[in-house]
Coordinates of C-alpha atoms and ligand atoms in Angstrom, one line a residue:
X1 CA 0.0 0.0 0.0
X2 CA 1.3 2.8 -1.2
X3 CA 1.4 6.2 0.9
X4 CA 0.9 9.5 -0.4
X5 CA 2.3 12.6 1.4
X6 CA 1.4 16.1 1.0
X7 CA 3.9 18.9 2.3
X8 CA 1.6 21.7 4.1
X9 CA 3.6 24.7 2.8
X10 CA 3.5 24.4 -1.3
X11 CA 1.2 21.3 -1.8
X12 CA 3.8 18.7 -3.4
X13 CA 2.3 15.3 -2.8
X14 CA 5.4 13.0 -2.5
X15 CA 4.7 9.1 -2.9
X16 CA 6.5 6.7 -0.6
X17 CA 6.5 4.7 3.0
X18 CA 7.7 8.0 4.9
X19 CA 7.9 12.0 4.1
X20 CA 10.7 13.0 2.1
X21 CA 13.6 14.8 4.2
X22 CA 13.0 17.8 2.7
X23 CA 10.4 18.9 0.2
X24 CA 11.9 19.2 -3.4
X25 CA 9.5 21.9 -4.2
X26 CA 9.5 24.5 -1.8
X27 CA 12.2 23.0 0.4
X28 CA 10.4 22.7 4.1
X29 CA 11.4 19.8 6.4
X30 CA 9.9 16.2 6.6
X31 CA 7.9 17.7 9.7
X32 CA 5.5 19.8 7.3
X33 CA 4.1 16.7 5.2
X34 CA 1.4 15.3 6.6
X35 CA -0.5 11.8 5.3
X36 CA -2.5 12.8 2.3
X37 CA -4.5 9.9 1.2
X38 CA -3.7 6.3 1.6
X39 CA -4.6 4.3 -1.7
X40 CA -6.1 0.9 -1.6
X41 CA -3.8 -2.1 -3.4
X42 CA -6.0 -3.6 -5.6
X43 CA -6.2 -6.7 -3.4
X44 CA -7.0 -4.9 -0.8
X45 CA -9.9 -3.8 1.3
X46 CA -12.6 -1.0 -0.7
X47 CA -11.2 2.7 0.0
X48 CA -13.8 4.2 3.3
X49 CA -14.2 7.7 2.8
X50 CA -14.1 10.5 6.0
X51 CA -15.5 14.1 5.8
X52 CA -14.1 16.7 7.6
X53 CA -16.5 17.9 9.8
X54 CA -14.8 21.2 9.9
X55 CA -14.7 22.1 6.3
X56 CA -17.5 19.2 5.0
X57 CA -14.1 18.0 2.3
X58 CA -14.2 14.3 1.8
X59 CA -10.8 12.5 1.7
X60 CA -10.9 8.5 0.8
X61 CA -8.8 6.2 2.0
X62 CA -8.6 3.5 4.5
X63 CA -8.5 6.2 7.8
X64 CA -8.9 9.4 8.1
X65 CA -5.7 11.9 7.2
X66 CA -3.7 13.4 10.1
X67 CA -4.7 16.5 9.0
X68 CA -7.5 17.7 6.3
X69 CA -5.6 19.2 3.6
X70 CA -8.6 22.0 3.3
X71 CA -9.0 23.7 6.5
X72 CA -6.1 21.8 8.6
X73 CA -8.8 20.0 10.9
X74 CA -6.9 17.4 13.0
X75 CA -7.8 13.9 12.3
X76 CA -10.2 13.7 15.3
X77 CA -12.7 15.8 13.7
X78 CA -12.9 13.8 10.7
X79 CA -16.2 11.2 10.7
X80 CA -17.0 8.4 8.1
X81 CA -18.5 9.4 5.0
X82 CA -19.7 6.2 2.7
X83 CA -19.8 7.7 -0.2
X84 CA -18.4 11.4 -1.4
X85 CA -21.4 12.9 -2.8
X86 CA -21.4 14.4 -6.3
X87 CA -21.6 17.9 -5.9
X88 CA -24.5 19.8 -6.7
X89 CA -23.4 21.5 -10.2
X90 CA -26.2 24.1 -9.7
X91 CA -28.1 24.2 -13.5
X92 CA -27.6 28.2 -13.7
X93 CA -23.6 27.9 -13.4
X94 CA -22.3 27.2 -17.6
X95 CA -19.0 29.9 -17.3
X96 CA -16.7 29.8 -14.9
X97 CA -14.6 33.0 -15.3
X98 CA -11.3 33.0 -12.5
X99 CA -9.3 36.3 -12.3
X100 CA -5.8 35.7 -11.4
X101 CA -3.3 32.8 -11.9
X102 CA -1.5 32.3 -8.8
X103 CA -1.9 29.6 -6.4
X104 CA -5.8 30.7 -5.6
X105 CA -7.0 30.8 -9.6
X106 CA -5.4 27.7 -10.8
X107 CA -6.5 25.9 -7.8
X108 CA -9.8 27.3 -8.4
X109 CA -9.9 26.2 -11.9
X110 CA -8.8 23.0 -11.2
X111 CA -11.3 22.4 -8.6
X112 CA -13.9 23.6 -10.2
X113 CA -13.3 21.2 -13.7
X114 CA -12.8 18.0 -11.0
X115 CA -16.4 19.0 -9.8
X116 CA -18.4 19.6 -13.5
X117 CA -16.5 18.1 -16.5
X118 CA -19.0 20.2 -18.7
X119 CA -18.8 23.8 -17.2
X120 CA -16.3 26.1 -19.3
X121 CA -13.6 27.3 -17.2
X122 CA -12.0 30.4 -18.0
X123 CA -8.7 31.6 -16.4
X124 CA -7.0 34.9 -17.3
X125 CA -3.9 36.0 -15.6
X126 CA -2.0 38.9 -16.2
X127 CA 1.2 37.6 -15.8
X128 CA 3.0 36.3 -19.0
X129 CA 4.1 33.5 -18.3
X130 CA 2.6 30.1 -17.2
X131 CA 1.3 30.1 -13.4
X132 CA 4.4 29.5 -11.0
X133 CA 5.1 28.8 -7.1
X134 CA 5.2 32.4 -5.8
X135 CA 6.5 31.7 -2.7
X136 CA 9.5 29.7 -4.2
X137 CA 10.8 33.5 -5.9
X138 CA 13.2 33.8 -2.7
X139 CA 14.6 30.3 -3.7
X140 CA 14.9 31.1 -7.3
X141 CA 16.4 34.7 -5.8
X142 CA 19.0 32.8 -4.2
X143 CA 20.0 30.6 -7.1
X144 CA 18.9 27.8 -5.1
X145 CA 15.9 27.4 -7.9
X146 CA 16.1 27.4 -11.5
X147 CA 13.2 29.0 -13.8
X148 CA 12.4 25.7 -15.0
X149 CA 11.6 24.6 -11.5
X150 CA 9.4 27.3 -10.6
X151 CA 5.8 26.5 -12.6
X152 CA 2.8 25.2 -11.3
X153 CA 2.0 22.6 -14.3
X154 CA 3.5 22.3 -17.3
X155 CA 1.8 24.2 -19.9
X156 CA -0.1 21.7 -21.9
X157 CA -2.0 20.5 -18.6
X158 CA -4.2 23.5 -18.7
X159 CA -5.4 22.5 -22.5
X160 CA -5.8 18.7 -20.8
X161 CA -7.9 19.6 -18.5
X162 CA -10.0 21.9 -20.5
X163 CA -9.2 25.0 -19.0
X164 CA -9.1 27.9 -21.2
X165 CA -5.9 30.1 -19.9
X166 CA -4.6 33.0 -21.1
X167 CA -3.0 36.1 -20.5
X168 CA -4.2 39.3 -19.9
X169 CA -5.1 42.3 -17.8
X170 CA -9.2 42.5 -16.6
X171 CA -9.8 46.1 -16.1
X172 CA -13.5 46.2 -14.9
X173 CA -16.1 43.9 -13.5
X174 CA -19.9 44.9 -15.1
X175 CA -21.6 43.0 -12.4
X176 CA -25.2 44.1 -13.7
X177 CA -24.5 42.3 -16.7
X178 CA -22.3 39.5 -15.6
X179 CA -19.0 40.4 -17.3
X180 CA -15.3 41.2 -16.7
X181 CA -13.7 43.6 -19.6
X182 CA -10.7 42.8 -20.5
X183 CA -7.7 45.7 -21.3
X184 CA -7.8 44.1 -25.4
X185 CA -11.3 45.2 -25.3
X186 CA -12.8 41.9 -24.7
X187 CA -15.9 41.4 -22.7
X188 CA -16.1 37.9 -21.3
X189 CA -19.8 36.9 -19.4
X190 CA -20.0 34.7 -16.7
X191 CA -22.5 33.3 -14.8
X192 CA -19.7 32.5 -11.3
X193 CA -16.7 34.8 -11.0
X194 CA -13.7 33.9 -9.0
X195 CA -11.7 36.7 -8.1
X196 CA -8.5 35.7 -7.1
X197 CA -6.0 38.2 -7.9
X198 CA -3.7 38.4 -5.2
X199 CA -2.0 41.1 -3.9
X200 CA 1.1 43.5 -4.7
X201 CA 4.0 44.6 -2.8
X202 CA 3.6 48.0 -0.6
X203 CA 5.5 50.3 -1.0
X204 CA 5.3 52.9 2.1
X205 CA 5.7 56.8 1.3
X206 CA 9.6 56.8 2.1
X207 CA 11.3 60.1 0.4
X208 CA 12.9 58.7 -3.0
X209 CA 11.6 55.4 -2.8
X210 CA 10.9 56.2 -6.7
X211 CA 14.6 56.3 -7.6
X212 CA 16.3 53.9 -9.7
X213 CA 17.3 50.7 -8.5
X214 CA 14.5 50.2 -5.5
X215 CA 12.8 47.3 -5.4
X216 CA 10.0 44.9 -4.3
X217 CA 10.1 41.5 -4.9
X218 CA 6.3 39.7 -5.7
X219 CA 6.3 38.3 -9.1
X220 CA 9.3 36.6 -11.6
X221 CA 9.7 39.8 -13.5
X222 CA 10.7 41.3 -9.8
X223 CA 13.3 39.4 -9.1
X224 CA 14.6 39.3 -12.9
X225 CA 15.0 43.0 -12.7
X226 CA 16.6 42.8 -9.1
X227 CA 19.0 40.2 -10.6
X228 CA 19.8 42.2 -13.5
X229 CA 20.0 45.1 -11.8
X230 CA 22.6 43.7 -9.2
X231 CA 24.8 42.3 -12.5
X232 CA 24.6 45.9 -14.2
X233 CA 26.1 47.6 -10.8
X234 CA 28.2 45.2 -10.1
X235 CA 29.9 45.6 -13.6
X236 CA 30.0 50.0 -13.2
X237 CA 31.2 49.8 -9.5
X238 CA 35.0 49.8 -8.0
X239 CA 33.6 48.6 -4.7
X240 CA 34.9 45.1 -4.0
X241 CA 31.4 43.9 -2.7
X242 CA 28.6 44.9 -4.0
X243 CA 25.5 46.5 -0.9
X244 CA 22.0 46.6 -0.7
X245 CA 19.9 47.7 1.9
X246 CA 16.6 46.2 2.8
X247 CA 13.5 47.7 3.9
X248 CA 11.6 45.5 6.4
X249 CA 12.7 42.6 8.9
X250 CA 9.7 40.4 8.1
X251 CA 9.5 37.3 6.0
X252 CA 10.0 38.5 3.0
X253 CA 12.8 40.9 4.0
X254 CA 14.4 38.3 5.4
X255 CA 14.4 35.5 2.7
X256 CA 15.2 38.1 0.0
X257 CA 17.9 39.4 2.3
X258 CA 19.3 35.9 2.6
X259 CA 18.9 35.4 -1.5
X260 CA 21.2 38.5 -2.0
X261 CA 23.4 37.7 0.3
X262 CA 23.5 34.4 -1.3
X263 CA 24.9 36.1 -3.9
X264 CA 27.5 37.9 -2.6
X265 CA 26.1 41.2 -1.7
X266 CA 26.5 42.9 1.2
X267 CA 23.7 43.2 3.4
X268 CA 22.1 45.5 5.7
X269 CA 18.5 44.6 6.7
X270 CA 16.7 47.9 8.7
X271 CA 13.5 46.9 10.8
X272 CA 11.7 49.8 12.6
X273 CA 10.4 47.5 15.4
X274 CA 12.9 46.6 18.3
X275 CA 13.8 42.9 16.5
X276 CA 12.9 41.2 13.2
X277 CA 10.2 38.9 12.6
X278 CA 7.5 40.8 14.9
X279 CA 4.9 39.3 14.1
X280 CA 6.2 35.9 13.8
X281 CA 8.7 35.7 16.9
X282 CA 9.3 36.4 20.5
X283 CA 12.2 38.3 21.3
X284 CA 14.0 36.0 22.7
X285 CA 13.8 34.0 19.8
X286 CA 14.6 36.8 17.5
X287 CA 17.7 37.3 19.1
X288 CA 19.3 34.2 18.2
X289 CA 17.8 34.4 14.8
X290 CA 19.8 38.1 14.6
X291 CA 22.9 36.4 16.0
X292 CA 22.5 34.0 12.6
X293 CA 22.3 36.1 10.3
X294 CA 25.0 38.1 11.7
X295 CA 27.8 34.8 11.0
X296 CA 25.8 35.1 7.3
X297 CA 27.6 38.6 6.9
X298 CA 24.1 40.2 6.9
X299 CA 24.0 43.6 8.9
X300 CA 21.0 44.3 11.2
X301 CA 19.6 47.4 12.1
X302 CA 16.2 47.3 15.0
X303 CA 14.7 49.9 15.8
X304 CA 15.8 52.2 13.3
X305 CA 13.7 54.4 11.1
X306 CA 14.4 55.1 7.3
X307 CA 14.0 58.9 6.4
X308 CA 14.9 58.8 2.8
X309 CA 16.4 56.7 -0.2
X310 CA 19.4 59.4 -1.1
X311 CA 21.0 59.4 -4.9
X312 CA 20.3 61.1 -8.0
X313 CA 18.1 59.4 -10.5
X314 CA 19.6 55.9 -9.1
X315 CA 19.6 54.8 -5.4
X316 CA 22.9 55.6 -3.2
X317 CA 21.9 55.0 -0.2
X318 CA 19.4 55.1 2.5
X319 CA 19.1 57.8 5.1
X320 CA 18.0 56.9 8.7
X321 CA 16.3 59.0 11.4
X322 CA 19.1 59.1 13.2
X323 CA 21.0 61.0 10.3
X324 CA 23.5 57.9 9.3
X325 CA 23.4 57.3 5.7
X326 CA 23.9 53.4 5.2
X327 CA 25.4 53.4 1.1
X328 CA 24.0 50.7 -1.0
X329 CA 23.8 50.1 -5.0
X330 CA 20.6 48.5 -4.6
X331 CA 17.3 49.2 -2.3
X332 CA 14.8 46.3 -1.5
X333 CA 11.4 47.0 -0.3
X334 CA 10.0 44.5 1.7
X335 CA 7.2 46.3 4.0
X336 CA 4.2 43.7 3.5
X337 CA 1.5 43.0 1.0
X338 CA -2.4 44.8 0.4
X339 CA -4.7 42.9 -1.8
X340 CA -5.8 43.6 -5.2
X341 CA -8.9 45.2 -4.3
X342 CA -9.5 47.9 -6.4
X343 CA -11.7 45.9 -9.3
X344 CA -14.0 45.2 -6.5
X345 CA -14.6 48.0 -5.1
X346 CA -14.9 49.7 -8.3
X347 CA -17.7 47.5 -8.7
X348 CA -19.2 47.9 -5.8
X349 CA -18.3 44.7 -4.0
X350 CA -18.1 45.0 -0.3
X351 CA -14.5 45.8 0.6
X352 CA -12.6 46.7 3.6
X353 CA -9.1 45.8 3.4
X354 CA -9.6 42.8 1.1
X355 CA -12.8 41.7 -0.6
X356 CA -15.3 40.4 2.6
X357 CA -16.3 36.4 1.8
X358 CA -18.0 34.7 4.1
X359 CA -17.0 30.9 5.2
X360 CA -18.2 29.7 1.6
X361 CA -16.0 32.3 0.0
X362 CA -19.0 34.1 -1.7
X363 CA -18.6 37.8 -1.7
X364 CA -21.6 40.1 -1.2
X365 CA -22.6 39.7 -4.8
X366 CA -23.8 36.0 -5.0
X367 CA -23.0 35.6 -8.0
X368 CA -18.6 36.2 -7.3
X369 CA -16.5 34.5 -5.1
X370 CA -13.0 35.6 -4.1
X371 CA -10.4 33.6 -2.9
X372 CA -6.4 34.1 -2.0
X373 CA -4.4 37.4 -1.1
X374 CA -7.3 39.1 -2.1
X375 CA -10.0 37.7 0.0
X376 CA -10.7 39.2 3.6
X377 CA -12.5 36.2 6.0
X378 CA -13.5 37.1 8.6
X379 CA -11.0 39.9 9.4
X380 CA -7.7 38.5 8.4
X381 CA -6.5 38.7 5.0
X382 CA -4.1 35.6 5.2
X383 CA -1.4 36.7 2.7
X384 CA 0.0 32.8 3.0
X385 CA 0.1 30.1 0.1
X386 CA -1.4 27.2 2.0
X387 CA -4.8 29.4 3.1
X388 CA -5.0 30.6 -0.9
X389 CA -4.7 26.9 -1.9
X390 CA -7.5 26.2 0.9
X391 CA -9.6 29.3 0.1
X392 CA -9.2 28.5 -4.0
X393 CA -10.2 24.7 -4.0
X394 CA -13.6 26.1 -1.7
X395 CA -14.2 28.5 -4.0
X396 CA -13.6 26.6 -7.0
X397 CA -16.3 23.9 -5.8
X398 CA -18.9 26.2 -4.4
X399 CA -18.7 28.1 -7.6
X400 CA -20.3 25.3 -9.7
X401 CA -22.5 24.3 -7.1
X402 CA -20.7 22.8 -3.9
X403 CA -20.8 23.7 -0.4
X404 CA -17.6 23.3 0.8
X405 CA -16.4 26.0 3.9
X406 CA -13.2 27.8 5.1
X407 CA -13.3 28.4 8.6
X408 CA -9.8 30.0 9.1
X409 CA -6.9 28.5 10.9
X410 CA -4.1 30.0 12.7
X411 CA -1.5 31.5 10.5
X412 CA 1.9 29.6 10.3
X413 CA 5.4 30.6 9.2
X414 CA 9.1 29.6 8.4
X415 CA 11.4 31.2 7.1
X416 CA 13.5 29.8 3.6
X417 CA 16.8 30.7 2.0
X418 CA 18.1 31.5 5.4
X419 CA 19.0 27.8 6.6
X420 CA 17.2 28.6 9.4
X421 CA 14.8 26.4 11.3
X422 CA 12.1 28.5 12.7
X423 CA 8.5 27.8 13.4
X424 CA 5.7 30.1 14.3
X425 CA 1.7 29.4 14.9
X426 CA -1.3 30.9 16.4
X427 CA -1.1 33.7 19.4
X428 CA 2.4 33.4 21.2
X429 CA 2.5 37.1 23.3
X430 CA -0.2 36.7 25.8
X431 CA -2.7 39.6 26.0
X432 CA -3.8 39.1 29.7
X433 CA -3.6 37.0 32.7
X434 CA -5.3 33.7 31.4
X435 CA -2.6 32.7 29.3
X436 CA 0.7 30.2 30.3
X437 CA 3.7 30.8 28.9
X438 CA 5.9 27.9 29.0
X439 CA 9.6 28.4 27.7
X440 CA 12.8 26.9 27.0
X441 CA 16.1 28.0 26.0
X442 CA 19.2 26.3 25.1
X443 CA 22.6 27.7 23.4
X444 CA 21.0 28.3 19.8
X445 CA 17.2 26.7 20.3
X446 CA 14.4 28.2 21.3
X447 CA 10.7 26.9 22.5
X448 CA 7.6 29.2 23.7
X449 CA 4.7 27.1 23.7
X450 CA 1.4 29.4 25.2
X451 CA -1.3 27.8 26.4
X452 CA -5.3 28.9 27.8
X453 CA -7.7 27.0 29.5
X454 CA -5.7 23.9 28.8
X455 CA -5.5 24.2 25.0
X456 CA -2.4 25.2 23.1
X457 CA -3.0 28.3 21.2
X458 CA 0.4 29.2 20.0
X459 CA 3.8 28.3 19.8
X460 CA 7.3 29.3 18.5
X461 CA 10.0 27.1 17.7
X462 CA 13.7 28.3 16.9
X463 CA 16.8 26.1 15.9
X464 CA 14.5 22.7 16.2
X465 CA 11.1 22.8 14.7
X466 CA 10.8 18.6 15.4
X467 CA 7.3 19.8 17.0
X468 CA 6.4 21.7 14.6
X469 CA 3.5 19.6 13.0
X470 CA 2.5 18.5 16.6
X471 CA 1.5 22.3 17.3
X472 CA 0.5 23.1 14.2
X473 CA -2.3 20.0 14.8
X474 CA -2.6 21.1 18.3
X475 CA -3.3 24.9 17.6
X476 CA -5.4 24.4 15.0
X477 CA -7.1 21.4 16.4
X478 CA -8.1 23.6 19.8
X479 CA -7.8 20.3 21.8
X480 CA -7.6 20.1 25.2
X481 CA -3.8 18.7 25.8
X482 CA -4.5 16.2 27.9
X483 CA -5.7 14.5 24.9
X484 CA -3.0 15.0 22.7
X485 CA -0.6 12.7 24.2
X486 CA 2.3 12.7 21.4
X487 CA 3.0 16.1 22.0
X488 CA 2.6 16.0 25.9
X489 CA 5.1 13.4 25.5
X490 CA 7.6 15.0 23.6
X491 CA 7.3 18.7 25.7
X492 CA 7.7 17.4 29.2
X493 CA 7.0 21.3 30.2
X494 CA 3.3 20.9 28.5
X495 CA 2.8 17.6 30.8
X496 CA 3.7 19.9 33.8
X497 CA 1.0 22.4 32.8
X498 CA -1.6 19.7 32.2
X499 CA -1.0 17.8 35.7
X500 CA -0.5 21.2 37.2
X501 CA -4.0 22.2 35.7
X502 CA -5.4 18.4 36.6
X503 CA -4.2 19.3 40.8
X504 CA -5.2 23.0 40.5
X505 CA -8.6 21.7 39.5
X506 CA -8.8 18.4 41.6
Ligands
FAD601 C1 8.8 36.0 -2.6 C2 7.7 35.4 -1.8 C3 7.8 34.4 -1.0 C4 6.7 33.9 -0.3 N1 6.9 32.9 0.6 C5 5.9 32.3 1.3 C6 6.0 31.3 2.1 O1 7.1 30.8 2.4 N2 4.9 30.7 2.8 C7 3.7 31.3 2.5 O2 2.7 30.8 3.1 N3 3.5 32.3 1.7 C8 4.5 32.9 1.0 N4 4.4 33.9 0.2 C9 3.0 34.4 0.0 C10 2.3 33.6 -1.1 O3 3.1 33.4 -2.2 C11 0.9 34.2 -1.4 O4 0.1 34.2 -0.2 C12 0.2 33.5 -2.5 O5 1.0 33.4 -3.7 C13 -1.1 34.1 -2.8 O6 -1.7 33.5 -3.9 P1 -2.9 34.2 -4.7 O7 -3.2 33.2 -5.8 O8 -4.0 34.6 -3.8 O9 -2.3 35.5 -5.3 P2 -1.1 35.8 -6.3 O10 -0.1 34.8 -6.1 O11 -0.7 37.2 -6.0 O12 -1.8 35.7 -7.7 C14 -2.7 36.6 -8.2 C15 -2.5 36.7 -9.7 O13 -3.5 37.6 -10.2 C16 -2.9 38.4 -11.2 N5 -3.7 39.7 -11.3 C17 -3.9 40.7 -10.5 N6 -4.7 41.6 -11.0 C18 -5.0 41.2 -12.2 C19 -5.8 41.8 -13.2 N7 -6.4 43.0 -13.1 N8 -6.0 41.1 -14.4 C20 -5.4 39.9 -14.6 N9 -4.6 39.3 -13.6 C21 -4.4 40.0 -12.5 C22 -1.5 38.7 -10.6 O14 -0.7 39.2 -11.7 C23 -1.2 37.3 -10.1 O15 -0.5 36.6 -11.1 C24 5.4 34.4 -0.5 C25 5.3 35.5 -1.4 C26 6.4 36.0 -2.1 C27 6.2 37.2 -3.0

């Protein structure tokens, strides 16, 4: 019996009687594949089926997954399911139109043809190329990636499953009469619309940040130009090492930091908050991470504000409050992502900061759906690859018909490029009494595991992320620990906190 394996961060399902090491897409440790499906021998028993209660998604196979690859339910909440049931392909629904080719669209598309083999399925992106692994760009930054590596599916798999792709820009959406416009003057109707065009880098209002040779790093053609960029300055300079200052200590700072320096260049990364990764790390475990980087050559400025990008019509250098000029060739913006939401809100869609869906990903026109970077659930615009993959296959389905639901789930991070092993879930500063932080430090590892009324709602893991999976099952799972005996085990400071709850209570 064969085992199939799915790696939680990029999707790659890897056949085989364990998880690879490391995942040869998108490069994450053995600890981020989960169980995927088992398949039946032919000999053997008839596949069961389980649905998520959760998320409703029905995964055959002989037991239930370890985690449901839709909403990341543990396997606990999964019941048997006899048969999956053919999903209503509601008689109204003939076009399928998805806007946007990234990780949300395609998935959309593909979800969407896997549940009606007759509805037309349009997908327009405006990228030219064929639809690629985003969040591999800091891989293929680094050289660590070739371009080959980086697509989704080869070209001709679109035409095989009778998706219509192509590539263009949509620059309206005519909701009265069901039709996007295209910028070639095209008007396509349809009777569902996915909108799942992303997001694009921000770029705050820094003083110069308009000069030659600034950057932001969200698509191919980014890092091309970054690449090309570095080559062309390299070539005119006398400097021995080539510098580059980058904007923002977050993930993407970081990685494209570590790409650059990768290399070759000389780095100096300014965050304004008092250590990197604020949103993803305690400071204690952003310490050691800055302590890293350091032996990587990279320079780190905290707490430092940038006042201006100096130069002429290229970038020179960047100016700090504090009146040092750092010189650099090349400026990288990495100061966080806002979703594409201007067509919707054009239209007249309900938009705060992203386009509002509720759990079956419709927006407030029922006829559109919006998935990805560009979707706001219920508060949080995600801005992660594994909740656009989630959010797209929902969409995808309910758009012919289905009634599949997203219900959220703690955001997770790690960090690439940066041979750095770093793990981050769910709420890990506690905001008032009721919380129990549990910690553990040792030379160059790092554990804060936060836990509430018995349940583990965060966690961050630096320099050994061997739990990693455990929390991420455990957060998003909301299970009491004293149920969750693997990772009790193997976190003797959690078994203290459940017997010391069991006494407290007795
Ligand atoms: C360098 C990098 C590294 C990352 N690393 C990670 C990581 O390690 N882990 C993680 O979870 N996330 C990571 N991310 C974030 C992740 O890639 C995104 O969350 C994910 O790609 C979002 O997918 P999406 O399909 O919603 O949007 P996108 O990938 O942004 O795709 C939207 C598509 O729509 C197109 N589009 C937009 N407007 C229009 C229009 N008007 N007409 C036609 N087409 C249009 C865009 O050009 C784009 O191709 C990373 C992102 C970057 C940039």
């Amino acid at each position: 019996m064969a085992k199939l394996w799915k790696c939680e961060v990029c999707g790659y399902i890897h056949k085989g009687e364990r998880a690879p090491d490391q995942c040869p897409v998108c490069g994450v440790g053995k600890e981020l594949f989960s169980i995927f499906e088992v398949a039946a021998s032919a000999a053997g028993p008839a596949p069961r089926a389980w649905r998520c209660t959760i998320c409703d998604h029905v995964e055959q196979g002989e037991e239930a997954p370890s985690v449901c690859p839709v909403c990341g339910a543990e396997r606990s909440l999964f019941e048997p399911h006899k048969e999956r049931k053919p999903p209503r392909v509601a008689a109204d629904v003939q076009r399928i139109v998805i806007l946007g080719a990234g990780i949300a669209g395609v998935t959309a598309a593909e979800q969407a043809r896997a549940a009606s083999p007759y509805v037309a399925v349009t997908l327009i992106g405006r990228e030219r190329r064929v639809p690629y692994y985003r969040l591999n760009l800091t891989r293929y930054l680094a050289g660590e990636l070739g371009e080959e590596a980086l697509p989704l599916h080869p070209p001709a798999w679109y035409a095989d499953q009778k998706i219509d792709r192509f590539e263009a820009e949509v620059t309206a959406i005519e909701r009265k009469r069901q039709e996007i416009v295209v910028d070639d003057g095209r008007r396509l109707p349809y009777d569902r619309l996915v909108l799942a065009n992303g997001a694009h880098a921000f770029v705050p209002p820094i003083l110069g940040a308009t000069r030659e040779r600034v950057y932001t790093v969200r698509s191919v053609e980014d890092c091309l130009a970054v690449l090309a960029a570095a080559k062309g300055a390299q070539e005119r300079s006398d400097s021995p090492q080539l510098r580059c200052v980058c904007i923002g200590g977050g993930l993407l700072g970081l990685e494209t930091a570590g790409a650059l320096a990768r290399r070759g260049l000389a780095i100096t990364v300014v965050e304004g908050f008092g250590w990197l990764l604020p949103r993803q790390l305690a400071e204690p475990a952003a310490r050691l991470l800055e302590a890293h980087l350091g032996t990587l050559g990279m320079s780190i400025r905290t707490s430092a504000k940038v006042e201006e990008i100096v130069g002429d019509e290229a970038a020179k250098g960047v100016r700090l409050a504090s009146g040092e000029v750092l010189p650099a060739e090349l400026v990288v913006i990495a100061a966080g992502v806002r979703p594409n939401s201007y067509l919707a809100r054009q239209s007249g869609l309900e938009v705060k900061s992203g386009v509002i869906v509720d759990d079956r990903m419709f927006t407030s026109d029922p006829a559109i759906l919006a998935a990805g970077d560009v979707a706001e659930h219920r508060g949080v615009v995600y801005g992660l690859w594994p909740t656009a993959y989630a959010q797209g296959l929902v969409a995808g389905e309910n758009a012919v018909g289905g009634s599949l639901e997203y219900r959220g789930a703690p955001p997770s991070n790690r960090l690439k490029v940066l041979d750095v092993d770093l793990f981050s879930i769910g709420e890990f500063t506690p905001r008032d009494g009721s919380y129990a932080v549990l910690e553990r430090s040792e030379g160059a590892i790092y554990r804060r595991l936060v836990c509430r009324d018995g349940i583990l709602v965060g966690a961050n893991l630096y320099g050994d992320t061997s739990l990693a999976q455990l929390c991420k099952e455990g957060v998003e799972g909301a299970a009491q620990l004293a149920t969750q005996r693997e990772l009790v085990e193997r976190a003797p400071e959690l078994a203290r906190y459940v017997e010391e709850r069991g006494t407290s209570r007795a």
